[in-house]
Coordinates of C-alpha atoms and ligand atoms in Angstrom, one line a residue:
M1 CA 83.6 80.8 116.2
E2 CA 86.4 82.2 118.5
K3 CA 85.9 85.9 119.3
K4 CA 88.4 88.1 117.4
I5 CA 91.1 90.0 119.3
T6 CA 90.6 93.8 118.9
V7 CA 93.5 95.7 117.4
G8 CA 94.7 99.3 117.1
V9 CA 97.0 100.7 114.4
L10 CA 99.3 103.5 115.5
G11 CA 100.4 105.4 112.4
A12 CA 97.4 104.1 110.6
T13 CA 97.4 106.9 108.0
G14 CA 101.0 106.3 106.8
M15 CA 102.4 104.0 104.1
V16 CA 102.7 101.0 106.4
G17 CA 99.6 101.8 108.5
Q18 CA 97.5 101.8 105.4
R19 CA 98.8 98.3 104.5
Y20 CA 97.9 97.2 108.0
I21 CA 94.3 98.5 107.6
Y22 CA 94.0 96.8 104.2
L23 CA 95.6 93.5 105.2
L24 CA 93.7 93.1 108.4
K25 CA 90.4 93.2 106.6
N26 CA 88.8 89.8 107.1
H27 CA 91.7 88.6 109.2
P28 CA 90.6 85.3 110.9
W29 CA 91.9 86.3 114.4
F30 CA 92.3 90.1 114.5
E31 CA 89.8 93.0 114.0
V32 CA 90.8 96.7 113.7
T33 CA 88.7 98.7 116.2
Y34 CA 91.1 101.7 116.8
V35 CA 93.2 103.9 114.6
A36 CA 95.6 106.6 115.7
A37 CA 98.1 109.0 114.0
S38 CA 99.6 112.5 114.5
P39 CA 97.6 115.4 116.0
R40 CA 97.2 116.6 112.4
S41 CA 94.9 113.6 111.6
A42 CA 93.3 113.3 115.1
G43 CA 89.5 114.0 115.2
K44 CA 88.9 113.2 111.5
T45 CA 87.3 110.0 110.2
Y46 CA 89.9 107.6 108.8
E47 CA 88.5 108.3 105.4
Q48 CA 88.9 112.0 105.7
A49 CA 92.4 111.7 107.2
V50 CA 93.8 109.7 104.3
E51 CA 91.6 111.4 101.7
S52 CA 94.1 112.2 99.0
R53 CA 96.8 109.8 100.1
W54 CA 95.2 106.4 100.3
L55 CA 97.8 104.4 98.4
I56 CA 96.3 100.9 98.2
G57 CA 94.7 99.9 94.9
S58 CA 91.5 99.0 96.6
D59 CA 88.9 100.8 98.7
I60 CA 89.3 101.6 102.4
P61 CA 87.7 98.7 104.3
E62 CA 84.1 99.5 105.4
G63 CA 84.7 98.7 109.1
V64 CA 87.5 101.3 109.3
K65 CA 86.6 104.2 107.1
D66 CA 84.3 105.8 109.7
L67 CA 86.5 105.2 112.7
I68 CA 87.6 108.5 114.3
V69 CA 91.4 108.8 114.2
Q70 CA 92.9 109.4 117.7
D71 CA 96.1 111.1 118.7
A72 CA 98.6 108.3 119.0
N73 CA 100.4 110.2 121.8
D74 CA 97.4 109.9 124.0
V75 CA 97.7 106.3 125.4
S76 CA 94.6 106.7 127.6
A77 CA 92.4 107.0 124.5
A78 CA 93.3 103.5 123.5
K79 CA 92.4 101.9 126.8
G80 CA 89.4 99.6 126.4
K81 CA 89.2 100.3 122.6
C82 CA 91.7 97.6 121.5
Q83 CA 93.6 94.7 123.1
F84 CA 96.9 95.2 121.4
V85 CA 98.4 97.7 118.9
F86 CA 100.6 97.5 115.8
S87 CA 103.0 100.5 115.8
A88 CA 103.8 102.0 112.4
L89 CA 104.8 105.4 113.6
E90 CA 107.3 107.7 112.0
M91 CA 108.5 110.1 114.7
E92 CA 111.8 110.9 116.4
K93 CA 113.3 107.6 117.7
D94 CA 113.3 108.5 121.4
A95 CA 109.7 109.7 121.2
I96 CA 108.6 106.3 119.7
K97 CA 110.7 104.4 122.3
S98 CA 108.9 106.0 125.2
L99 CA 105.5 106.0 123.6
E100 CA 105.6 102.3 122.8
A101 CA 106.8 101.7 126.4
S102 CA 103.8 103.7 127.7
Y103 CA 101.4 101.5 125.7
A104 CA 103.0 98.4 127.2
A105 CA 102.8 99.9 130.7
A106 CA 99.1 100.5 130.1
D107 CA 98.6 96.7 129.5
I108 CA 98.5 97.1 125.7
P109 CA 101.1 94.9 124.0
V110 CA 102.9 96.6 121.0
V111 CA 103.9 94.8 117.8
S112 CA 106.2 97.3 116.2
N113 CA 107.6 98.1 112.8
A114 CA 109.7 101.0 114.1
S115 CA 113.4 100.7 114.8
A116 CA 113.2 102.4 118.2
H117 CA 113.3 99.2 120.4
R118 CA 115.2 96.9 118.0
W119 CA 118.3 97.2 120.2
T120 CA 116.6 97.0 123.6
D121 CA 118.2 93.9 125.1
D122 CA 115.0 92.3 126.3
V123 CA 112.9 93.1 123.2
P124 CA 112.6 90.3 120.6
M125 CA 113.3 91.3 117.0
L126 CA 111.4 88.6 115.2
I127 CA 111.4 86.8 111.8
P128 CA 109.1 84.0 112.8
E129 CA 110.8 81.5 110.5
I130 CA 114.2 82.1 112.3
N131 CA 113.9 83.1 115.9
A132 CA 110.4 82.3 117.3
E133 CA 112.1 81.2 120.5
H134 CA 113.2 84.8 121.2
L135 CA 109.6 85.3 122.5
D136 CA 110.9 83.6 125.7
I137 CA 112.5 86.9 126.7
I138 CA 109.1 88.5 127.1
A139 CA 108.7 87.2 130.7
K140 CA 112.0 89.0 131.6
Q141 CA 110.9 92.1 129.7
K142 CA 107.7 92.3 131.8
E143 CA 109.7 91.6 135.0
H144 CA 112.3 94.3 134.2
N145 CA 109.7 97.0 133.5
G146 CA 107.1 95.9 136.1
W147 CA 104.6 95.4 133.2
N148 CA 101.6 93.2 133.7
K149 CA 99.9 92.3 130.4
G150 CA 101.9 94.7 128.1
F151 CA 105.1 94.0 126.3
I152 CA 106.9 95.0 123.1
A153 CA 108.0 92.8 120.1
V154 CA 109.6 94.3 117.0
K155 CA 110.2 93.5 113.4
P156 CA 113.7 94.0 111.8
N157 CA 114.4 96.4 108.9
C158 CA 112.9 95.6 105.5
S159 CA 116.3 95.6 103.8
I160 CA 117.4 92.3 105.4
Q161 CA 114.2 90.3 104.9
S162 CA 115.2 88.9 101.5
Y163 CA 118.4 87.2 102.5
M164 CA 118.2 86.5 106.3
T165 CA 115.9 83.5 106.0
P166 CA 118.1 81.9 103.2
V167 CA 121.2 82.5 105.3
F168 CA 119.6 81.0 108.4
A169 CA 118.4 78.0 106.4
L170 CA 122.1 77.3 105.3
Q171 CA 123.4 77.8 108.8
Q172 CA 120.8 75.5 110.3
A173 CA 121.7 72.8 107.8
G174 CA 125.3 72.9 109.0
Y175 CA 126.9 75.5 106.7
P176 CA 127.9 78.5 108.8
V177 CA 128.3 81.8 106.9
K178 CA 131.5 83.8 107.6
R179 CA 131.2 87.0 105.4
M180 CA 128.8 88.6 103.0
I181 CA 128.7 91.6 100.7
V182 CA 125.2 92.8 100.2
T183 CA 124.1 95.4 97.7
T184 CA 120.4 96.4 98.1
L185 CA 118.1 98.0 95.5
Q186 CA 115.4 99.4 97.7
A187 CA 111.9 100.5 96.6
T188 CA 110.6 104.0 97.0
S189 CA 107.7 102.8 99.3
G190 CA 110.4 102.0 101.9
A191 CA 110.7 105.8 102.5
G192 CA 107.1 106.2 103.5
Y193 CA 104.7 108.8 102.0
P194 CA 105.4 111.1 100.2
G195 CA 109.0 109.7 100.5
V196 CA 111.8 110.6 98.1
P197 CA 111.1 113.7 95.9
S198 CA 110.1 112.6 92.3
F199 CA 112.9 114.7 90.9
D200 CA 115.5 112.6 92.8
M201 CA 113.8 109.3 91.9
I202 CA 112.7 109.4 88.3
D203 CA 115.5 108.3 85.9
N204 CA 117.8 108.0 88.8
I205 CA 119.4 105.9 91.6
V206 CA 120.3 107.3 95.0
P207 CA 123.2 105.5 96.5
Y208 CA 122.5 106.4 100.1
I209 CA 119.6 105.7 102.5
G210 CA 120.2 107.2 106.0
G211 CA 121.0 104.6 108.7
E212 CA 120.1 101.7 106.4
E213 CA 123.6 100.2 105.9
E214 CA 124.2 100.1 109.7
K215 CA 120.8 98.3 110.2
T216 CA 121.5 95.9 107.3
E217 CA 124.9 95.0 108.7
K218 CA 123.9 94.6 112.4
E219 CA 120.3 93.5 112.8
G220 CA 121.0 90.0 111.6
L221 CA 123.3 89.4 114.5
K222 CA 120.5 89.9 117.0
I223 CA 118.1 87.8 115.0
L224 CA 120.6 84.9 114.9
G225 CA 121.5 85.4 118.6
K226 CA 120.3 83.5 121.6
V227 CA 118.2 84.3 124.7
N228 CA 120.7 84.2 127.6
G229 CA 119.2 85.0 131.0
D230 CA 118.0 88.5 131.1
K231 CA 118.8 89.5 127.4
I232 CA 119.2 88.4 123.9
E233 CA 122.9 87.9 123.1
N234 CA 124.0 88.7 119.5
A235 CA 125.6 86.0 117.3
S236 CA 129.2 86.7 116.4
G237 CA 128.6 86.6 112.7
P238 CA 128.2 86.6 109.7
L239 CA 130.1 89.8 109.0
V240 CA 128.2 91.9 106.5
S241 CA 129.3 94.8 104.2
A242 CA 126.3 96.6 102.8
H243 CA 125.6 99.1 100.0
C244 CA 122.0 100.4 100.2
N245 CA 120.6 102.1 97.2
R246 CA 117.1 103.7 96.6
V247 CA 115.8 102.7 93.1
P248 CA 112.7 103.8 91.1
V249 CA 110.7 100.7 92.0
V250 CA 107.4 101.1 93.9
D251 CA 107.5 97.9 96.0
G252 CA 110.0 95.2 96.5
H253 CA 113.5 95.3 97.9
T254 CA 116.2 93.3 95.9
A255 CA 119.5 92.3 97.4
C256 CA 122.6 91.1 95.4
V257 CA 124.6 88.9 97.8
S258 CA 128.1 87.4 97.6
L259 CA 128.7 85.0 100.5
E260 CA 131.6 83.0 102.0
F261 CA 131.1 79.9 104.2
D262 CA 133.1 79.4 107.4
L263 CA 134.2 76.0 106.3
P264 CA 137.2 74.3 104.7
K265 CA 136.9 73.9 100.9
E266 CA 135.9 70.2 101.0
K267 CA 133.0 70.9 103.4
K268 CA 131.4 73.7 101.5
P269 CA 128.0 72.9 100.0
S270 CA 127.5 72.5 96.2
L271 CA 125.0 74.8 94.4
E272 CA 122.7 71.7 94.1
K273 CA 122.8 71.2 97.9
I274 CA 122.1 74.8 98.6
E275 CA 119.0 74.8 96.3
E276 CA 117.8 71.6 98.0
I277 CA 118.1 73.3 101.4
W278 CA 116.3 76.4 100.3
Q279 CA 113.5 74.5 98.5
N280 CA 112.8 72.3 101.5
F281 CA 113.1 74.9 104.2
K282 CA 110.1 75.1 106.4
A283 CA 109.8 76.5 110.0
L284 CA 107.4 76.9 112.8
P285 CA 105.0 79.3 111.0
Q286 CA 104.5 76.7 108.3
K287 CA 104.3 73.8 110.7
I288 CA 101.5 75.5 112.8
S289 CA 99.9 77.1 109.7
L290 CA 99.9 80.7 110.8
P291 CA 97.3 82.5 108.6
S292 CA 99.9 84.9 107.0
A293 CA 102.8 82.5 106.7
P294 CA 103.9 81.6 103.2
V295 CA 103.5 77.9 102.4
Q296 CA 107.0 77.9 101.0
P297 CA 109.2 80.6 102.6
I298 CA 111.9 80.5 99.9
I299 CA 111.1 80.2 96.2
I300 CA 113.8 79.6 93.6
R301 CA 113.6 80.8 90.0
H302 CA 115.9 79.4 87.4
E303 CA 115.3 81.9 84.6
I304 CA 118.5 83.9 84.0
N305 CA 116.7 87.3 84.6
R306 CA 114.7 86.6 87.8
P307 CA 113.8 87.6 90.4
Q308 CA 112.3 90.9 89.4
P309 CA 110.2 93.2 91.7
R310 CA 107.2 93.5 89.3
R311 CA 107.0 89.8 88.6
D312 CA 108.0 88.2 91.9
R313 CA 107.2 90.5 94.8
E314 CA 103.6 89.2 95.3
N315 CA 104.7 85.5 95.5
D316 CA 102.7 83.7 98.3
K317 CA 100.8 86.8 99.5
G318 CA 104.0 88.9 99.3
M319 CA 105.5 86.8 102.1
A320 CA 107.9 84.5 100.2
V321 CA 111.5 85.4 99.5
T322 CA 112.3 84.8 95.8
I323 CA 115.9 83.8 94.9
G324 CA 117.5 83.6 91.5
R325 CA 120.9 83.7 89.8
L326 CA 122.5 81.3 92.3
R327 CA 126.0 80.8 91.0
E328 CA 129.6 80.5 92.1
C329 CA 131.5 83.6 93.2
H330 CA 135.2 84.0 92.2
V331 CA 136.0 86.1 95.3
F332 CA 133.7 84.5 98.0
D333 CA 131.9 81.1 97.5
I334 CA 128.4 81.8 96.1
R335 CA 126.4 84.7 94.6
F336 CA 122.6 85.1 94.3
V337 CA 119.9 87.7 94.0
A338 CA 117.0 87.8 96.5
L339 CA 113.8 89.7 96.6
S340 CA 111.1 90.4 99.1
H341 CA 108.1 92.7 99.3
N342 CA 109.1 95.6 101.6
T343 CA 105.7 96.8 102.7
K344 CA 104.2 93.2 103.0
R345 CA 106.9 90.8 104.3
G346 CA 109.2 93.7 105.2
A347 CA 106.5 95.7 107.1
A348 CA 102.8 95.2 107.7
L349 CA 102.2 91.5 106.8
G350 CA 105.5 90.7 108.6
G351 CA 104.1 92.5 111.6
I352 CA 100.8 90.6 111.3
L353 CA 102.8 87.3 111.1
N354 CA 104.6 88.3 114.3
A355 CA 101.3 88.9 116.0
E356 CA 100.0 85.6 114.8
L357 CA 103.0 83.8 116.3
I358 CA 102.6 85.7 119.5
K359 CA 99.0 84.7 119.8
A360 CA 99.7 81.1 118.8
Q361 CA 102.3 80.9 121.5
G362 CA 99.8 82.0 124.1
F363 CA 101.2 85.5 124.8
F364 CA 97.8 87.2 124.2
D365 CA 95.8 84.7 126.3
N366 CA 95.3 87.0 129.3
L367 CA 94.4 90.2 127.4
Ligands
NAP401 P1 104.8 107.3 106.9 O1 104.2 106.9 105.7 O2 105.6 108.6 107.0 O3 103.7 107.3 108.1 C1 104.0 107.8 109.4 C2 102.8 107.7 110.3 O4 103.2 108.2 111.6 C3 101.6 108.5 109.9 O5 100.4 107.8 110.3 C4 101.7 109.7 110.7 O6 100.5 110.4 111.0 C5 102.3 109.2 112.0 N1 103.0 110.3 112.8 C6 103.9 111.2 112.3 N2 104.3 112.1 113.2 C7 103.5 111.7 114.3 C8 103.4 112.3 115.7 N3 104.2 113.3 116.0 N4 102.6 111.7 116.5 C9 101.9 110.6 116.2 N5 101.9 110.1 115.0 C10 102.7 110.6 114.0 O7 105.9 106.2 107.4 P2 105.9 104.6 107.0 O8 106.7 104.3 105.8 O9 104.5 104.1 107.1 O10 106.7 104.0 108.2 C11 106.2 103.8 109.5 C12 107.2 103.0 110.4 O11 107.5 101.7 109.8 C13 108.5 103.8 110.5 O12 109.0 103.6 111.8 C14 109.4 103.0 109.5 O13 110.8 103.1 109.8 C15 108.9 101.6 109.6 N6 109.0 100.8 108.4 C16 108.7 101.2 107.2 C17 108.8 100.3 106.1 C18 108.4 100.7 104.7 O14 108.6 99.9 103.8 N7 107.8 101.8 104.4 C19 109.3 99.0 106.3 C20 109.7 98.6 107.5 C21 109.6 99.5 108.6 P3 99.9 111.6 110.0 O15 99.4 110.9 108.8 O16 98.8 112.2 110.8 O17 101.0 112.5 109.8

């Protein structure tokens, strides 16, 4: 059996970090050997550090509970303890940016959930079903920074996961999208732990999530962009107008989407054609059978009242996008509702899928 790659989790005690710890239990390629968080947790066993705030409905994995939590700001502590790290840190953006770069400089690749490097020109922002080829920029990234084995790859925001793959599938099939109006209904787990105060959340909807509308409107452009020389160049569209709302749901971000194609009327796809494209969509992660890839990335439900977070968020390990209510739009062309699991596809398992793609493409070969 091939020896597993040793992994560290930065921010291991947080909402996303805990998901990493749980989801990496028994992973076929990766093994958690290092955990780090804030100085508040450093020096405690992992079990002590998460004592009253372990949020997963299952015990802490045996191999991790006795690991001593290190200070994530001390890069030297990770040297020799793990071959790459997942970053699930919640700190000031510039602090995360320079800390992740320090890990990369110390020959420890970083697969990040944080937004700090999403707009760094030579850092790929990956959804493996859409832009696996953006990994080509890593050679340039290493060259620009003088890094040897280290590099940074990031995951986009959880709010866009439910509709980006469906939009990409349509574009790839020859149906370019011009404009979209997206209204998200985002779960409380998206705000980390303890997150939004219960008084604001119970019996309520909060129609504002700081920075989220900007991310929802812009990140897709980089993901749909192309590697050009030294950088990833953004796509020119689609144009997105977003309303992001926090709703009293534990896990699962929903997006209500109205979409207009960039095509003359006679060339626009029928609803049947759109369903066929989504049903049949498969990409590299499915073709090379990455362990965390969903078998079918887009699942369509025909019931009038689906998708629903409680019923559909766990579809295919929490990695499939579930779509329902596909219908014509009287203002744009079509409307639909899309759902994805924000702490699985949108965070930890999405990060693990990124790392699996990176490994499968040979970028961990020399660690
Ligand atoms: P969280 O629950 O607040 O956890 C934050 C983690 O960062 C904890 O482990 C915390 O350690 C650590 N930390 C805080 N301050 C630190 C410091 N000064 N030095 C070192 N470590 C520090 O946050 P989260 O929801 O898991 O989010 C983690 C990251 O993932 C964020 O960048 C977030 O934007 C991103 N993300 C989250 C989601 C989601 O659905 N939640 C989705 C996509 C992306 P202590 O426990 O010791 O304080």
